Amino acid sequence: MLSEEIEKLALSLPGTQENAHFGTRDFRVGNRIFMTLPEAGRAVFKFTPDQQRMLLEMEPGACAAVPGGWGARGWTSLYFVGVDEELVRQSMETAWRNVAPKSLVKKNGRH
């Protein structure tokens, strides 16, 4: 996938807005960040620590915990160039669900 495809996919999720955080592009729902694009070929997603652990086990070559305290709280880098598009889509939707208002998640059938 390309960065432009990731952006388009993120903005297709209900309530998503693009913004910036410390000079890095981010995507938010309900004013909460679920994904950032810190550099070409890398997205950072907001997972729970358990979700992060599972992804690191399943896709060790495609992802890594963000260093320090952010990573300990579940923030995870996904190196998306050459990675299966479905992995990117599922990761993004999971991160979106993690921060979206419950009413928006329920309304849009994303459980």
Coordinates of C-alpha atoms in Angstrom, one line a residue:
M1 CA 0.0 0.0 0.0
L2 CA 1.0 3.6 -0.5
S3 CA 0.6 6.4 2.0
E4 CA -2.1 7.9 -0.1
E5 CA -4.1 4.7 0.1
I6 CA -3.7 4.6 3.8
E7 CA -4.9 8.2 4.1
K8 CA -8.0 7.5 2.0
L9 CA -8.8 4.4 4.0
A10 CA -8.5 6.2 7.3
L11 CA -10.7 9.1 6.1
S12 CA -13.4 6.6 5.0
L13 CA -13.9 5.5 8.6
P14 CA -16.9 7.3 10.2
G15 CA -16.1 10.5 12.1
T16 CA -12.4 10.5 11.1
Q17 CA -10.6 13.8 10.7
E18 CA -7.0 14.4 9.7
N19 CA -4.9 16.7 12.0
A20 CA -1.3 17.0 13.2
H21 CA 0.4 16.1 16.5
F22 CA 4.0 17.3 17.1
G23 CA 4.5 17.9 13.4
T24 CA 3.2 14.4 12.5
R25 CA 0.1 13.8 10.5
D26 CA -2.6 12.0 12.5
F27 CA -6.1 10.6 12.1
R28 CA -8.7 11.1 14.9
V29 CA -12.2 10.2 15.8
G30 CA -13.9 12.0 18.6
N31 CA -10.7 14.0 19.0
R32 CA -8.7 10.9 19.9
I33 CA -5.8 9.7 17.8
F34 CA -6.0 6.2 16.4
M35 CA -3.3 6.4 13.7
T36 CA -0.3 8.6 12.8
L37 CA 1.9 8.6 9.7
P38 CA 5.3 9.6 11.1
E39 CA 7.3 8.7 7.9
A40 CA 6.9 7.2 4.5
G41 CA 6.0 3.5 4.7
R42 CA 5.2 3.5 8.4
A43 CA 1.9 3.9 10.3
V44 CA 1.5 3.9 14.0
F45 CA -1.7 2.5 15.5
K46 CA -3.4 2.7 18.9
F47 CA -3.8 -0.8 20.1
T48 CA -4.3 -2.3 23.6
P49 CA -1.3 -4.0 24.9
D50 CA -3.0 -7.4 24.3
Q51 CA -3.8 -6.5 20.7
Q52 CA -0.2 -5.3 20.2
R53 CA 1.2 -8.6 21.7
M54 CA -0.9 -10.7 19.3
L55 CA 0.1 -8.6 16.3
L56 CA 3.8 -8.8 17.2
E57 CA 3.5 -12.6 17.4
M58 CA 1.6 -12.9 14.1
E59 CA 3.5 -10.4 12.0
P60 CA 6.9 -9.9 13.6
G61 CA 8.5 -8.6 10.4
A62 CA 5.8 -6.1 9.6
C63 CA 5.4 -4.4 13.0
A64 CA 7.2 -3.3 16.2
A65 CA 6.2 -1.7 19.5
V66 CA 6.9 2.0 19.6
P67 CA 9.9 2.6 21.9
G68 CA 9.4 3.6 25.5
G69 CA 6.1 4.3 27.4
W70 CA 4.0 4.8 24.3
G71 CA 4.8 1.3 23.1
A72 CA 4.1 -0.1 26.6
R73 CA 0.6 1.3 26.3
G74 CA 0.0 -0.4 22.9
W75 CA 1.2 2.1 20.3
T76 CA 2.5 -0.1 17.4
S77 CA 4.4 0.7 14.2
L78 CA 3.2 -1.1 11.1
Y79 CA 5.6 -1.0 8.1
F80 CA 3.0 -1.2 5.4
V81 CA 5.0 -1.3 2.1
G82 CA 4.5 -4.7 0.7
V83 CA 2.3 -5.9 3.5
D84 CA -1.1 -7.5 2.8
E85 CA -3.7 -4.8 2.5
E86 CA -6.1 -6.7 4.7
L87 CA -3.6 -6.6 7.6
V88 CA -3.5 -2.8 7.2
R89 CA -7.3 -2.5 7.0
Q90 CA -7.9 -4.7 10.0
S91 CA -5.2 -2.9 12.0
M92 CA -6.7 0.5 11.2
E93 CA -10.3 -0.6 12.0
T94 CA -9.1 -2.1 15.3
A95 CA -7.3 1.1 16.3
W96 CA -10.4 3.2 15.2
R97 CA -12.7 1.0 17.3
N98 CA -10.3 1.4 20.3
V99 CA -10.8 5.2 20.4
A100 CA -14.2 5.9 18.7
P101 CA -17.2 6.7 20.8
K102 CA -19.1 3.5 21.5
S103 CA -22.3 5.0 20.0
L104 CA -20.4 5.6 16.7
V105 CA -19.0 2.1 16.7
K106 CA -22.4 0.5 17.3
K107 CA -24.1 2.8 14.8
N108 CA -21.7 1.8 12.0
G109 CA -21.8 -1.9 12.7
R110 CA -18.1 -2.2 13.4
H111 CA -17.8 -4.5 16.4

